[in-house]
Coordinates of C-alpha atoms in Angstrom, one line a residue:
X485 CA 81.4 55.1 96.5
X486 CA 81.6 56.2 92.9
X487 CA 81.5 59.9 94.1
X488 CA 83.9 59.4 96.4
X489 CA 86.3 57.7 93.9
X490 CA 85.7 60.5 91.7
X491 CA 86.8 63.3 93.7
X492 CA 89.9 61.1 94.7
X493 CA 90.9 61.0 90.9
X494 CA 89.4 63.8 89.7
X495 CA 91.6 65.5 86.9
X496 CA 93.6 68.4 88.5
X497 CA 92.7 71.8 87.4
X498 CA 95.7 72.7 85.9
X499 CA 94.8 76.5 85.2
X500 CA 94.3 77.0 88.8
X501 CA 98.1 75.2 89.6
X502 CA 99.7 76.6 87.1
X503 CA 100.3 80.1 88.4
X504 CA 102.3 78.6 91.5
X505 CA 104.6 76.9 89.3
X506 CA 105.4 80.0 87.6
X507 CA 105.3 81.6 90.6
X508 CA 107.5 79.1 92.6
X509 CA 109.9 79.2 88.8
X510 CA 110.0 82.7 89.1
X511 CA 110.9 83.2 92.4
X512 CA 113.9 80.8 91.7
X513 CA 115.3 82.3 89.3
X514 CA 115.1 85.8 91.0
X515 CA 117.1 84.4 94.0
X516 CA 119.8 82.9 91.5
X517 CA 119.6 86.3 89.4
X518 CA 122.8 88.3 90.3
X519 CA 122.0 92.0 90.0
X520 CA 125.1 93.4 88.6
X521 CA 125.6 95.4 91.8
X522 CA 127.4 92.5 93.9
X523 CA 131.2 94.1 93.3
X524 CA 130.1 97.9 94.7
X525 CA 130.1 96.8 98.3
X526 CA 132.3 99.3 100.0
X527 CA 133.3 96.7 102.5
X528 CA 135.6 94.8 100.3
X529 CA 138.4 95.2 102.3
X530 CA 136.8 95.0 105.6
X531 CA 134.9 92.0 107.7
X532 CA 131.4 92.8 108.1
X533 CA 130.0 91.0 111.2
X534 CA 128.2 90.7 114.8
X535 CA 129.6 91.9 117.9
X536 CA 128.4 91.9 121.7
X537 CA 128.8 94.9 123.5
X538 CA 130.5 94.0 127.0
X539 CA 130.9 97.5 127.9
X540 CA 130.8 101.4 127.3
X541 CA 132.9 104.4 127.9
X542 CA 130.7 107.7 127.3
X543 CA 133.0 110.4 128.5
X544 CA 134.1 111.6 125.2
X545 CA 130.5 112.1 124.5
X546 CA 129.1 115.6 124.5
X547 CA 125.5 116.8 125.1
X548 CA 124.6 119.8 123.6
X549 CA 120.7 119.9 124.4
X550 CA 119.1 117.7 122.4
X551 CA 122.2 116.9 120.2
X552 CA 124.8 114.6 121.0
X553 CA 128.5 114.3 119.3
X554 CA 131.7 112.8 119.4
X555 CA 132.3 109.3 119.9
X556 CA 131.4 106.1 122.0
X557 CA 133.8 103.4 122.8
X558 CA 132.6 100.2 123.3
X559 CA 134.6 97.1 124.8
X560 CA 133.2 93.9 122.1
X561 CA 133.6 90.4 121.9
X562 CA 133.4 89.3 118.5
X563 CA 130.6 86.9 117.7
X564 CA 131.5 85.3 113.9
X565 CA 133.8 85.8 111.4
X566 CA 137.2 85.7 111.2
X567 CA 138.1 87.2 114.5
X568 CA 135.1 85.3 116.1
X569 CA 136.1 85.0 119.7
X570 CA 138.2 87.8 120.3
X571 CA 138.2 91.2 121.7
X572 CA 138.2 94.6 120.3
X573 CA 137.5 98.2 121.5
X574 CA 134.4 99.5 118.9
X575 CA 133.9 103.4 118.0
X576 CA 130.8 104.5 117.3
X577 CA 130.5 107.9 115.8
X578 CA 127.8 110.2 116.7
X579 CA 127.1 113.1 114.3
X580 CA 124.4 114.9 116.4
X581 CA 121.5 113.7 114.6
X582 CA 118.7 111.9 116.4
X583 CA 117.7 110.4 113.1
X584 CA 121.0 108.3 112.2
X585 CA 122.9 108.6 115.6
X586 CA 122.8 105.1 118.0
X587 CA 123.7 104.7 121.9
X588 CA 124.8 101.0 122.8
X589 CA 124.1 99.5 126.2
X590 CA 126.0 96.7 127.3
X591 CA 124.7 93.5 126.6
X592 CA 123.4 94.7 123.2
X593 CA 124.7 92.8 120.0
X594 CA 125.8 95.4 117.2
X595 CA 127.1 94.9 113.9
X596 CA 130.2 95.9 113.0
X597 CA 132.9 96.1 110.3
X598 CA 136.5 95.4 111.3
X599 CA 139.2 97.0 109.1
X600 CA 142.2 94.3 109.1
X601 CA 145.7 93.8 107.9
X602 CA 146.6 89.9 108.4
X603 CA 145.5 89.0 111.7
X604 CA 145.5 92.5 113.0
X605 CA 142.4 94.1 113.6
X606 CA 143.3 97.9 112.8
X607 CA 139.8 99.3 113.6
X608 CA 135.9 98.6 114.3
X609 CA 133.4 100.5 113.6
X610 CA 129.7 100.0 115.3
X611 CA 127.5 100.8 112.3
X612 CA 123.8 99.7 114.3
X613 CA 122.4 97.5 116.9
X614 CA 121.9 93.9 115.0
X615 CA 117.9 93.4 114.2
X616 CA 118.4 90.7 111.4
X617 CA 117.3 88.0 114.1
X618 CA 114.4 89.6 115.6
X619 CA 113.4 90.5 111.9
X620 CA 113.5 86.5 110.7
X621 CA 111.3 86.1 113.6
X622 CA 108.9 88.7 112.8
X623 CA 108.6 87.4 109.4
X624 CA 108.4 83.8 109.9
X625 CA 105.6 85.0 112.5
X626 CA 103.8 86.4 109.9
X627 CA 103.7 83.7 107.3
X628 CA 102.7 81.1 110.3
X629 CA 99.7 83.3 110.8
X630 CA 98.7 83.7 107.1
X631 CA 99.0 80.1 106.4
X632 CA 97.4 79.6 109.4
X633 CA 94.2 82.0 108.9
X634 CA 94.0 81.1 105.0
X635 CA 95.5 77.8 104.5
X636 CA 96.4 77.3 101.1
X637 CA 95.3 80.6 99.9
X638 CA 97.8 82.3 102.9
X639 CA 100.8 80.3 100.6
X640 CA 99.9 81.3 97.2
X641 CA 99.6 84.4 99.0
X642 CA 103.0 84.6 100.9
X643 CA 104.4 83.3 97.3
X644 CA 103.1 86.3 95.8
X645 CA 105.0 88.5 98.4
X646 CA 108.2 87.0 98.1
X647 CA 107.7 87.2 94.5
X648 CA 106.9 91.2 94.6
X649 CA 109.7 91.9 96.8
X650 CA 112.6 90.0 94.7
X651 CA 110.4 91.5 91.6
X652 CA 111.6 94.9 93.0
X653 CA 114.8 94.3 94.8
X654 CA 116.2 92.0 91.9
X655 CA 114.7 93.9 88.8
X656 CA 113.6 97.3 89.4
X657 CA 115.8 98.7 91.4
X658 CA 118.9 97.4 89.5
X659 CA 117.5 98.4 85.8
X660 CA 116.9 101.9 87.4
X661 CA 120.5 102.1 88.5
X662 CA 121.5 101.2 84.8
X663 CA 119.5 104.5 83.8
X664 CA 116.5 102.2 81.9
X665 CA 113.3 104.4 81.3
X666 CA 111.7 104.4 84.9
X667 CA 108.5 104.5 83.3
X668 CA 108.4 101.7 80.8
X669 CA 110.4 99.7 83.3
X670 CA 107.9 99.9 86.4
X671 CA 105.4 99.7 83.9
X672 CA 106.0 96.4 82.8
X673 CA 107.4 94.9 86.2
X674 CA 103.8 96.0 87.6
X675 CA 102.2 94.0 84.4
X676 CA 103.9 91.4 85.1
X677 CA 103.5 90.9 89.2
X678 CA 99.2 92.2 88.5
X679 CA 99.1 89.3 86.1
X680 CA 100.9 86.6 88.3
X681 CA 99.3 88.0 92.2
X682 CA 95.4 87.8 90.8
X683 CA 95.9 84.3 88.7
X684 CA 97.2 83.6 92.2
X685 CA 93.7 83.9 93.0
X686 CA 91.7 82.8 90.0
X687 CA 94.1 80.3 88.2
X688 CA 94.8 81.2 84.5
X689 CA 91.3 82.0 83.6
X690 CA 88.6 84.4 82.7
X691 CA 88.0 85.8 85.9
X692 CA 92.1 86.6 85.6
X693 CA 91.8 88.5 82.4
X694 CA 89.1 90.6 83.7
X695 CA 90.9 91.4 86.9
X696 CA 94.4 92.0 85.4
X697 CA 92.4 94.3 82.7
X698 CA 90.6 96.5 85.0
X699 CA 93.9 96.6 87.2
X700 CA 96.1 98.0 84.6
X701 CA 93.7 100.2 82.8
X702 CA 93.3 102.0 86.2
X703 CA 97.3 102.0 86.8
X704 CA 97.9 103.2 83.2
X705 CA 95.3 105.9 84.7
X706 CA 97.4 107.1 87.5
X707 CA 100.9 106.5 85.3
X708 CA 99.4 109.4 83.0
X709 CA 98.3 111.5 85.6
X710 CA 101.2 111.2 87.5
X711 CA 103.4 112.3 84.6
X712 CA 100.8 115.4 83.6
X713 CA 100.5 116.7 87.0
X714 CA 104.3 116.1 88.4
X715 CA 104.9 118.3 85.4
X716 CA 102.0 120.9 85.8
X717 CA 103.1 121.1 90.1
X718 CA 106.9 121.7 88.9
X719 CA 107.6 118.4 90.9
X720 CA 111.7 117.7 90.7
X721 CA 112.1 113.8 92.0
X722 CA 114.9 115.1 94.2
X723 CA 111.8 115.3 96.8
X724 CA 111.9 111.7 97.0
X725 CA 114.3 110.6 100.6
X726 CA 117.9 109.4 99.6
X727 CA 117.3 110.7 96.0
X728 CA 120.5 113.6 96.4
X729 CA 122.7 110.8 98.2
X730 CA 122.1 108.5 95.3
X731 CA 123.0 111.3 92.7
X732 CA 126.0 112.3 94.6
X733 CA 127.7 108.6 94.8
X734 CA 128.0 108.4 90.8
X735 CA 124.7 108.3 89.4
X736 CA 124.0 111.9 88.0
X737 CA 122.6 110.2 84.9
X738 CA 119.4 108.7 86.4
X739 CA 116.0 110.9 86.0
X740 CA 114.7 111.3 89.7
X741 CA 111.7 112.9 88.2
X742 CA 111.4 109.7 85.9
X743 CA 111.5 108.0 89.0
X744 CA 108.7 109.8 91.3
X745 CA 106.5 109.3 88.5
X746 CA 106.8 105.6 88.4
X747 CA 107.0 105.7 92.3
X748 CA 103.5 106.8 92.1
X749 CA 101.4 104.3 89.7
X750 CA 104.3 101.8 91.3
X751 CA 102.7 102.7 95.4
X752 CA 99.0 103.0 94.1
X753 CA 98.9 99.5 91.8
X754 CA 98.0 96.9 95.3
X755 CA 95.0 98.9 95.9
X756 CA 94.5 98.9 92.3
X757 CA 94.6 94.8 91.9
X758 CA 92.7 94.7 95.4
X759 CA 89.9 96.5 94.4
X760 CA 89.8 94.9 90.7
X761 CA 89.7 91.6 92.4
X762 CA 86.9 92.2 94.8
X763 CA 84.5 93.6 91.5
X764 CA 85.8 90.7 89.2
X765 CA 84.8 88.4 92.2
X766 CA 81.2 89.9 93.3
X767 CA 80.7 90.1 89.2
X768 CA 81.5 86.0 89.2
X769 CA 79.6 85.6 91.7
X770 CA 76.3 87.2 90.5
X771 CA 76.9 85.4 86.9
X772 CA 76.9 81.8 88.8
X773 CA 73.9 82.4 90.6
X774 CA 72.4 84.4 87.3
X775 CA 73.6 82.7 84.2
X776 CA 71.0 84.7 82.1
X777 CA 72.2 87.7 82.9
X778 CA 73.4 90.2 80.2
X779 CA 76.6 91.6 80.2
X780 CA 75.3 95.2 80.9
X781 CA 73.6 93.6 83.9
X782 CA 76.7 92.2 85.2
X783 CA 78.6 95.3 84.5
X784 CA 76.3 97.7 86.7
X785 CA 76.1 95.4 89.5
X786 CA 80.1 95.5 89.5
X787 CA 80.0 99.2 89.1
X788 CA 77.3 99.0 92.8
X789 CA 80.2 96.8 94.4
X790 CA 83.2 99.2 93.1
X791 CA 80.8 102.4 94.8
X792 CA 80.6 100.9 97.7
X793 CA 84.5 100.1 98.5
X794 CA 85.8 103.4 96.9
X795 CA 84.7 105.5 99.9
X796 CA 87.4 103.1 101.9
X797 CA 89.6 102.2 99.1
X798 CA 90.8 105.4 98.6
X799 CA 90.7 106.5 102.5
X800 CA 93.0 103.6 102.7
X801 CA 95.5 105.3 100.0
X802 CA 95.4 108.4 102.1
X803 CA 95.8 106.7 105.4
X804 CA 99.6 104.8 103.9
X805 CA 100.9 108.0 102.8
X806 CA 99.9 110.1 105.4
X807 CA 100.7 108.1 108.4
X808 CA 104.4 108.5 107.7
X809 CA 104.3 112.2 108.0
X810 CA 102.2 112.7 111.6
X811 CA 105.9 114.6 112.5
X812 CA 106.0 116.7 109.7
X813 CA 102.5 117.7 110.1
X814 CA 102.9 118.5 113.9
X815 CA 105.8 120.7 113.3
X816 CA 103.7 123.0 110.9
X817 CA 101.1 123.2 113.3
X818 CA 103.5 124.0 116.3
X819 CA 105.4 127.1 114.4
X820 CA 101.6 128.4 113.4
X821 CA 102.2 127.4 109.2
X822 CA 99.4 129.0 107.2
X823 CA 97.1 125.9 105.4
X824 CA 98.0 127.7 102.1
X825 CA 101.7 127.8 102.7
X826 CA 101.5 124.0 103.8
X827 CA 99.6 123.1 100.7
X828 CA 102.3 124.8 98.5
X829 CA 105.1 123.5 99.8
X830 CA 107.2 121.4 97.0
X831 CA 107.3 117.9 99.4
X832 CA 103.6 118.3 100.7
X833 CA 102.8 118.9 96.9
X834 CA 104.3 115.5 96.0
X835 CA 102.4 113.5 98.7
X836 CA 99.0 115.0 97.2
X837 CA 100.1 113.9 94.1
X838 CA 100.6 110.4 95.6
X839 CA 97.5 110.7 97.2
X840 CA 95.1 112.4 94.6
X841 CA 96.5 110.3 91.7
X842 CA 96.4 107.2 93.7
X843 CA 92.6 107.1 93.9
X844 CA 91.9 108.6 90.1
X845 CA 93.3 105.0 89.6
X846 CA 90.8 103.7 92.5
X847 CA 87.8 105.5 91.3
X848 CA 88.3 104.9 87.3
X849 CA 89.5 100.3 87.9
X850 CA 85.9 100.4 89.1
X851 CA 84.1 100.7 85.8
X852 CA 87.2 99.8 84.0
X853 CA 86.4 96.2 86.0
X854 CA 83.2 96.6 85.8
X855 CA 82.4 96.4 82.0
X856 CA 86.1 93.7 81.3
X857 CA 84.0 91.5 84.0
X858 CA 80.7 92.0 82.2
X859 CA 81.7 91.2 79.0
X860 CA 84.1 88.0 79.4
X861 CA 82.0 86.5 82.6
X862 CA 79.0 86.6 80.6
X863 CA 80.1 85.6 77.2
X864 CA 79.4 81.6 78.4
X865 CA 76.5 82.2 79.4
X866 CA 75.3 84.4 76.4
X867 CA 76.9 81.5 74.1

């Protein structure tokens, strides 16, 4: 009975709690945080909102091969808004790109944006087939399954996501629009997510320290890497998708070069904290079970766990930036490229760059890791 009482009022281990707080704080704020962008939509003067198609009219469209152009007219019935309940006739534009052009089918739901004066609707345009309810499903999917699968873990660990991406849509991206230093600015968003994703794990403690010291010794790694050899490959940040667009609606100021170096230490940094984590944790482990161990013991048995997961670790790196460019690889191969001319080419160049400087950081967190775990899970001990 006494054991039992004391587990029911044992003290709560308020290191381990206090990250999700933060967390939980954080994450408030960000939703509450306006980014300063809220007065550029370019709908201000239009009603953005769902549609279902009831039918289609195709015989303005004209097929040229594989291209298609002209125009689609669609018969909708408005589904929200102000016109909710009503009928229009939707156009929908195609430009003869497979890429950005859509076909609607009747039946499908689309959104649209009505141009109005009063309570006339002067024109709708079908800008793409609505996903936004399939997508809250998809996601709500996913968090079921990871609290499911991890329990309380999977929602420390679905805080951390939601964290990361308001981290990036609510600060990043807005501070790079306002021309801040890429750099310093991913720099410190990535200390600051590293430092609250692994006490996620460990609570505020040692085993934190260790982890978030290993992690961003390896990032800072890549970041100088990344900024040597984007220089050294003549790497312009225009490569990046969208980049031009962005530049051409205003924002000639902002350093896309800047930018695809902080893209890079920015893309490799979960690997980074995954692989920190797993060494701080094998090293914690071996300390518990050891307590006489030295710290140059610890260090080298955290240096055998970091060998054994870089040959994946950094397989994995090539895997996520490779996987999106299977087409681009299969239309080298079907005009007969040259491998020297492939490997020279300014856009392949940037992706080895990802790549290559991705797993420097892989391969140096190891001992980096290794030795902050040695040192700061032994010192008890040693004491």
């Amino acid at each position: 009975m006494e054991k039992i009482g004391k587990r029911l009022f044992k003290k709560p281990d308020w290191n381990y709690h206090a990250p999700v707080l933060v967390c939980l704080l954080a994450i408030v704020i960000l939703l509450f945080l306006p980014t300063g962008f809220e007065g550029a939509l370019i709908y201000q003067d239009a009603e953005r909102c769902t549609a279902r198609v009831l039918s289609v009219d195709n015989s303005t469209i004209v097929d040229t091969g594989l291209v298609r152009s002209g125009e689609q007219r669609c018969e909708l019935e408005i589904l929200d808004g102000l016109f909710q309940g009503r009928r229009a006739q939707g156009i929908n534009m195609l430009n003869g790109s497979l890429e950005q052009d859509k076909i609607f089918q009747p039946g499908d739901t689309a959104m649209v944006v009505i141009s109005y004066q009063g309570d006339e609707i002067l024109n709708v345009t079908m800008t793409d087939h609505y996903r936004l309810g399939l997508e809250a499903i998809m996601a709500a999917a996913f968090a079921l399954l990871l609290i499911l699968v991890a329990g309380r873990t999977g929602i420390r660990a679905l805080a951390s996501f939601v964290l990361t991406v308001l981290c990036l849509w609510k600060v990043l991206v807005p501070l790079y629009l306002r021309g801040f230093n890429p750099i310093w600015i991913g720099l410190a968003v990535t200390l600051f997510l590293t430092v609250l994703i692994i006490a996620l794990v460990y609570g505020f403690d040692k085993r934190c320290l260790s982890a978030v010291s290993g992690s961003f010794l390896g990032i800072l790694v890549t970041c100088v890497l990344g900024i040597l050899f984007t220089d050294l490959f003549q790497i312009h940040g225009a490569v990046m998708s969208y980049s031009e667009s962005l530049l051409y609606s205003g924002y000639q100021h902002l350093n896309l070069t800047q930018i695809f170096m902080a893209a890079i230490f920015i893309g490799a940094s979960g690997a980074i904290m995954d692989l920190s984590v797993d060494i701080t944790s094998a090293v914690h482990e071996v300390v518990e079970k050891r307590p006489d161990l030295s710290w140059k013991e610890a260090a080298r048995s955290g240096m055998n766990v970091g060998r054994s997961a870089m040959g994946t670790m950094t397989t994995t790196l090539l895997f996520a930036y490779s996987g999106g460019y299977v087409a681009l690889l299969m239309v080298f191969m079907a005009q007969g490229t040259p491998l020297d001319s492939i490997l020279n080419y300014k856009y392949v160049a940037a992706e080895l760059i990802h790549t290559v400087i991705g797993s420097f950081g892989l391969v140096t967190v190891a001992p980096f890791t290794a030795l902050c775990s040695g040192i700061l899970l032994t010192r008890k001990s040693q004491k």
